[in-house]
Amino acid sequence: MKAKRTFQEEKKYFHLIRPYTYEIETGFVENMRVPGIFYVNGKLEELVFSELQNFCEGGMTGGFLPAVKQIANVASLPGIVKASIAMPDVHSGYGFAIGNVAAFRMDDPEAIVSPGGVGFDINCGVRLLRTNLLEKDIQDKKELLAQTLFDYIPVGVGSKGVIPVGSKQLEEVLQYGMDWSLREGYSWAEDKEHCEEYGRLLQANPAKVSSRARKRGFPQLGTLGAGNHYAEIQVVDEIYDTFAAKRMGLVEKGQVCIMIHSGSRGLGHQVATDALQLMEEAMAKDHLKLNDRQLACARIQSKPGQDYLEAMAAAANYAFVNRSSMTFLTRQAFSKVFDVSADDLDMHLVYDVSHNIAKIEEHWYDGKPVQLLVHRKGATRAFPPYHPLIPVDYQVTGQPVLVGGTMGTCSYVLTGTEKGMEETFGSTCHGAGRAQSRSSSRRKLDYQDILNNLKNKGISIRVASPKLVTEEAPESYKDVSEVVDTCHVAGISKKCVKLRPVAVIKG
């Protein structure tokens, strides 16, 4: 057994290859096929390396390896191309780090798919609605709006939706995604145009979703869930790119928006759990040896690999419908409070993005276009201007990227860049990224202090579980502005709009 290296010995494998960009040299962990790459500025760099130092000195990391070790372990997976890449909001996760991006060649028979590269909350993502309201229009209705949203959108662990679905309807949700929402009247026709993949993954096969996953999904359609999920009423605080913002309908400071952050709930979690169990058996059969058993995987073209991709796509469709259903409820809530139609309030969808997904995409690699299976876990697709897979409205600006902040801090809208396409397979950050564990937050932070802080900032809050207030406090996370600035300066995405919260609904 090899002796454990000291922190200083470990640091020799890290090289600053350009501003805000570190490379992890092959050899940092065993079997690395490609280097690791991660983006950090000075402040975020301290968090990444302090985690590694704590690990080297025998400190606990919440049961997970440090993020840089996980980035390197992903670099050892069969069929990976270019590098294992991580965004500035990177932190430890299950198998893959959260914030990790990895691509695998579809024409490589050795290449794999790993549920750990997607996460348990399949197609967890964010959508942004705009309105024609200004902050002054909601000032005397803010508490009523917060309460009405809380009343309309079911939140928290075990919450049950108000969107009725039976066996046949659930089958159609899994198969058709937002096409089902549109047919049933829960979505506007133009919503689909402003949704990643138009709100539907065509690879979905409901037959690959287990009865247990379906059982968990039946009551949860149109529910927010718990953890870091939220619905927030926000206002435009800063506009950095006037032209791009105008294309999105974000035209002036103080304009009211609504951001919804949620995923596939218990159904997606069960799909991931089912796949991990099957893949552990497949790995033994294929004699696949991994640095970390949490990276359980299967060859892309194998039956377990294809079964997972088809089930994952179905769960992703469920998540698109889940967010679409909450959009329907949000429009109802605003209509009730202001006694006008959602259409009169101009409650159009700006965009909907996923940040936990694996998709087959064409990228320029090795001097030619190549089909790659791109895993994005806690990372957002950020395609550049003129890419054929983004809506016609955003062809000139690049794809909108929605970066949610933490409870009581700002969020951002970015746009994709050509440099990001070249360096990160068209990917960027997804949020702030945790800086300390949930249990640590509960121990160190005071519930009432956090509520008082939100009140002093003029932010209304409705929360189903008091313990979530400490778990999701801004102090538990990295500074989202540092994360976004890093991506902007590194050139992998571009700042467009900053959004400030005025009311937050949590599980």
CSV table of N, CA and C in Angstrom, one decimal, residues 64-141:
chain,number,residue,atom,x,y,z
A,64,PHE,N,-17.1,12.1,1.8
A,64,PHE,CA,-16.7,12.2,0.4
A,64,PHE,C,-15.2,12.5,0.3
A,65,LEU,N,-14.6,12.2,-0.9
A,65,LEU,CA,-13.3,12.6,-1.2
A,65,LEU,C,-13.3,14.1,-1.5
A,66,PRO,N,-12.1,14.8,-1.3
A,66,PRO,CA,-12.1,16.2,-1.8
A,66,PRO,C,-12.4,16.3,-3.2
A,67,ALA,N,-13.0,17.5,-3.6
A,67,ALA,CA,-13.4,17.6,-5.0
A,67,ALA,C,-12.3,17.4,-6.0
A,68,VAL,N,-11.1,17.8,-5.7
A,68,VAL,CA,-10.0,17.7,-6.7
A,68,VAL,C,-9.7,16.2,-6.9
A,69,LYS,N,-9.8,15.4,-5.8
A,69,LYS,CA,-9.6,13.9,-6.0
A,69,LYS,C,-10.7,13.3,-6.9
A,70,GLN,N,-11.9,13.8,-6.7
A,70,GLN,CA,-13.0,13.3,-7.5
A,70,GLN,C,-12.8,13.7,-9.0
A,71,ILE,N,-12.4,14.9,-9.2
A,71,ILE,CA,-12.1,15.4,-10.6
A,71,ILE,C,-11.1,14.4,-11.2
A,72,ALA,N,-10.1,14.1,-10.5
A,72,ALA,CA,-9.0,13.3,-11.0
A,72,ALA,C,-9.5,11.8,-11.2
A,73,ASN,N,-10.3,11.3,-10.3
A,73,ASN,CA,-10.8,10.0,-10.5
A,73,ASN,C,-11.7,9.9,-11.7
A,74,VAL,N,-12.5,10.9,-12.0
A,74,VAL,CA,-13.3,10.9,-13.2
A,74,VAL,C,-12.4,10.9,-14.5
A,75,ALA,N,-11.2,11.5,-14.4
A,75,ALA,CA,-10.2,11.5,-15.5
A,75,ALA,C,-9.7,10.1,-15.7
A,76,SER,N,-10.0,9.1,-14.9
A,76,SER,CA,-9.5,7.8,-15.0
A,76,SER,C,-10.5,6.9,-15.7
A,77,LEU,N,-11.7,7.4,-16.0
A,77,LEU,CA,-12.8,6.6,-16.5
A,77,LEU,C,-12.5,6.2,-18.0
A,78,PRO,N,-12.9,5.0,-18.4
A,78,PRO,CA,-12.6,4.6,-19.8
A,78,PRO,C,-13.4,5.4,-20.8
A,79,GLY,N,-12.7,5.8,-21.9
A,79,GLY,CA,-13.4,6.5,-23.0
A,79,GLY,C,-13.4,8.0,-22.8
A,80,ILE,N,-13.0,8.6,-21.7
A,80,ILE,CA,-13.1,10.0,-21.4
A,80,ILE,C,-12.1,10.7,-22.4
A,81,VAL,N,-12.6,11.9,-22.9
A,81,VAL,CA,-11.8,12.7,-23.9
A,81,VAL,C,-11.4,14.0,-23.3
A,82,LYS,N,-10.3,14.5,-23.7
A,82,LYS,CA,-9.8,15.9,-23.4
A,82,LYS,C,-9.4,16.1,-21.9
A,83,ALA,N,-10.4,16.1,-21.0
A,83,ALA,CA,-10.1,16.4,-19.6
A,83,ALA,C,-11.3,16.2,-18.8
A,84,SER,N,-11.1,16.0,-17.5
A,84,SER,CA,-12.2,16.0,-16.5
A,84,SER,C,-12.2,17.4,-16.1
A,85,ILE,N,-13.4,18.1,-16.3
A,85,ILE,CA,-13.4,19.6,-16.1
A,85,ILE,C,-14.4,19.9,-15.0
A,86,ALA,N,-14.0,21.0,-14.2
A,86,ALA,CA,-14.8,21.4,-13.1
A,86,ALA,C,-15.0,22.9,-13.1
A,87,MET,N,-16.2,23.3,-12.7
A,87,MET,CA,-16.6,24.7,-12.7
A,87,MET,C,-16.2,25.4,-11.3
A,88,PRO,N,-16.2,26.7,-11.2
A,88,PRO,CA,-15.8,27.3,-10.0
A,88,PRO,C,-16.6,27.0,-8.8
A,89,ASP,N,-17.9,26.5,-9.0
A,89,ASP,CA,-18.7,26.2,-7.8
A,89,ASP,C,-18.5,24.7,-7.4
A,90,VAL,N,-17.4,24.1,-7.8
A,90,VAL,CA,-17.2,22.7,-7.6
A,90,VAL,C,-17.1,22.4,-6.1
A,91,HIS,N,-17.7,21.2,-5.7
A,91,HIS,CA,-17.6,20.7,-4.3
A,91,HIS,C,-17.9,19.2,-4.4
A,92,SER,N,-17.5,18.5,-3.3
A,92,SER,CA,-17.6,17.1,-3.3
A,92,SER,C,-19.0,16.6,-3.5
A,93,GLY,N,-19.1,15.5,-4.2
A,93,GLY,CA,-20.4,14.9,-4.5
A,93,GLY,C,-20.3,13.4,-4.4
A,94,TYR,N,-21.3,12.7,-5.0
A,94,TYR,CA,-21.3,11.2,-5.0
A,94,TYR,C,-20.6,10.8,-6.3
A,95,GLY,N,-19.4,10.2,-6.2
A,95,GLY,CA,-18.6,9.8,-7.4
A,95,GLY,C,-18.0,11.0,-8.1
A,96,PHE,N,-18.7,11.6,-9.0
A,96,PHE,CA,-18.3,12.9,-9.6
A,96,PHE,C,-18.4,14.0,-8.6
A,97,ALA,N,-17.5,15.0,-8.7
A,97,ALA,CA,-17.7,16.2,-7.9
A,97,ALA,C,-18.9,16.9,-8.5
A,98,ILE,N,-19.6,17.7,-7.7
A,98,ILE,CA,-20.7,18.6,-8.2
A,98,ILE,C,-20.0,19.8,-8.8
A,99,GLY,N,-20.3,20.0,-10.1
A,99,GLY,CA,-19.6,21.0,-10.9
A,99,GLY,C,-18.7,20.3,-11.9
A,100,ASN,N,-18.8,19.0,-12.0
A,100,ASN,CA,-17.9,18.2,-12.9
A,100,ASN,C,-18.5,18.1,-14.3
A,101,VAL,N,-17.7,18.2,-15.3
A,101,VAL,CA,-18.2,17.9,-16.7
A,101,VAL,C,-17.2,16.9,-17.3
A,102,ALA,N,-17.7,15.9,-17.9
A,102,ALA,CA,-16.9,14.9,-18.6
A,102,ALA,C,-17.6,14.3,-19.8
A,103,ALA,N,-16.8,14.2,-20.9
A,103,ALA,CA,-17.4,13.7,-22.2
A,103,ALA,C,-16.7,12.4,-22.6
A,104,PHE,N,-17.5,11.6,-23.3
A,104,PHE,CA,-17.1,10.2,-23.7
A,104,PHE,C,-17.5,10.0,-25.1
A,105,ARG,N,-16.6,9.4,-25.9
A,105,ARG,CA,-16.9,9.2,-27.4
A,105,ARG,C,-17.9,8.1,-27.6
A,106,MET,N,-18.9,8.4,-28.3
A,106,MET,CA,-19.9,7.5,-28.6
A,106,MET,C,-19.4,6.3,-29.5
A,107,ASP,N,-18.4,6.5,-30.3
A,107,ASP,CA,-17.9,5.5,-31.2
A,107,ASP,C,-16.7,4.7,-30.5
A,108,ASP,N,-16.5,4.9,-29.2
A,108,ASP,CA,-15.5,4.2,-28.5
A,108,ASP,C,-16.2,3.0,-27.7
A,109,PRO,N,-15.9,1.8,-28.1
A,109,PRO,CA,-16.6,0.7,-27.4
A,109,PRO,C,-16.3,0.6,-26.0
A,110,GLU,N,-15.2,1.2,-25.5
A,110,GLU,CA,-14.8,1.2,-24.1
A,110,GLU,C,-15.5,2.3,-23.3
A,111,ALA,N,-16.0,3.3,-24.0
A,111,ALA,CA,-16.5,4.4,-23.3
A,111,ALA,C,-17.7,4.1,-22.4
A,112,ILE,N,-17.9,4.8,-21.3
A,112,ILE,CA,-18.9,4.5,-20.3
A,112,ILE,C,-19.9,5.6,-20.1
A,113,VAL,N,-21.0,5.3,-19.4
A,113,VAL,CA,-21.9,6.2,-18.8
A,113,VAL,C,-22.0,5.9,-17.3
A,114,SER,N,-22.0,7.0,-16.5
A,114,SER,CA,-22.0,6.8,-15.1
A,114,SER,C,-23.1,7.6,-14.5
A,115,PRO,N,-24.1,7.0,-13.7
A,115,PRO,CA,-25.1,7.8,-13.0
A,115,PRO,C,-24.5,8.8,-12.1
A,116,GLY,N,-23.3,8.5,-11.5
A,116,GLY,CA,-22.7,9.5,-10.6
A,116,GLY,C,-22.3,10.8,-11.4
A,117,GLY,N,-22.3,10.8,-12.7
A,117,GLY,CA,-22.0,11.9,-13.5
A,117,GLY,C,-23.2,12.8,-13.8
A,118,VAL,N,-24.3,12.3,-13.4
A,118,VAL,CA,-25.6,13.0,-13.6
A,118,VAL,C,-26.2,13.4,-12.2
A,119,GLY,N,-26.1,12.5,-11.2
A,119,GLY,CA,-26.6,12.8,-9.9
A,119,GLY,C,-27.9,12.1,-9.7
A,120,PHE,N,-28.3,12.1,-8.4
A,120,PHE,CA,-29.6,11.5,-8.0
A,120,PHE,C,-30.8,12.3,-8.4
A,121,ASP,N,-30.7,13.7,-8.5
A,121,ASP,CA,-31.8,14.5,-8.9
A,121,ASP,C,-31.6,14.8,-10.4
A,122,ILE,N,-32.0,13.8,-11.2
A,122,ILE,CA,-31.9,13.9,-12.7
A,122,ILE,C,-32.6,15.1,-13.2
A,123,ASN,N,-32.0,15.9,-14.0
A,123,ASN,CA,-32.5,17.1,-14.6
A,123,ASN,C,-33.0,18.1,-13.5
A,124,CYS,N,-32.3,18.1,-12.4
A,124,CYS,CA,-32.5,19.3,-11.6
A,124,CYS,C,-32.1,20.5,-12.4
A,125,GLY,N,-32.9,21.5,-12.4
A,125,GLY,CA,-32.6,22.7,-13.2
A,125,GLY,C,-33.3,23.9,-12.8
A,126,VAL,N,-33.2,24.9,-13.6
A,126,VAL,CA,-33.7,26.3,-13.2
A,126,VAL,C,-34.5,26.8,-14.4
A,127,ARG,N,-35.6,27.5,-14.1
A,127,ARG,CA,-36.3,28.3,-15.2
A,127,ARG,C,-36.6,29.7,-14.6
A,128,LEU,N,-36.6,30.6,-15.6
A,128,LEU,CA,-36.8,32.0,-15.2
A,128,LEU,C,-38.0,32.6,-16.0
A,129,LEU,N,-39.0,33.1,-15.3
A,129,LEU,CA,-40.1,33.8,-15.9
A,129,LEU,C,-39.9,35.3,-15.7
A,130,ARG,N,-40.3,36.1,-16.7
A,130,ARG,CA,-40.3,37.5,-16.6
A,130,ARG,C,-41.7,38.0,-16.4
A,131,THR,N,-41.8,39.3,-15.9
A,131,THR,CA,-43.2,39.9,-15.9
A,131,THR,C,-43.0,41.4,-16.4
A,132,ASN,N,-44.1,42.1,-16.5
A,132,ASN,CA,-44.0,43.5,-16.8
A,132,ASN,C,-44.2,44.4,-15.6
A,133,LEU,N,-44.1,43.7,-14.4
A,133,LEU,CA,-44.2,44.4,-13.1
A,133,LEU,C,-42.9,45.0,-12.7
A,134,LEU,N,-42.9,46.1,-12.0
A,134,LEU,CA,-41.7,46.6,-11.4
A,134,LEU,C,-41.8,46.4,-9.8
A,135,GLU,N,-40.6,46.6,-9.2
A,135,GLU,CA,-40.5,46.3,-7.8
A,135,GLU,C,-41.6,47.2,-7.0
A,136,LYS,N,-41.8,48.4,-7.4
A,136,LYS,CA,-42.7,49.3,-6.8
A,136,LYS,C,-44.1,48.8,-6.9
A,137,ASP,N,-44.4,48.0,-7.9
A,137,ASP,CA,-45.8,47.4,-8.1
A,137,ASP,C,-46.1,46.3,-7.1
A,138,ILE,N,-45.0,45.7,-6.6
A,138,ILE,CA,-45.3,44.6,-5.7
A,138,ILE,C,-44.9,44.9,-4.2
A,139,GLN,N,-44.5,46.1,-4.0
A,139,GLN,CA,-44.0,46.4,-2.6
A,139,GLN,C,-45.0,46.2,-1.5
A,140,ASP,N,-46.2,46.6,-1.8
A,140,ASP,CA,-47.3,46.5,-0.8
A,140,ASP,C,-48.0,45.1,-0.9
A,141,LYS,N,-47.6,44.3,-1.8
A,141,LYS,CA,-48.2,43.0,-2.0
A,141,LYS,C,-47.2,41.9,-1.8
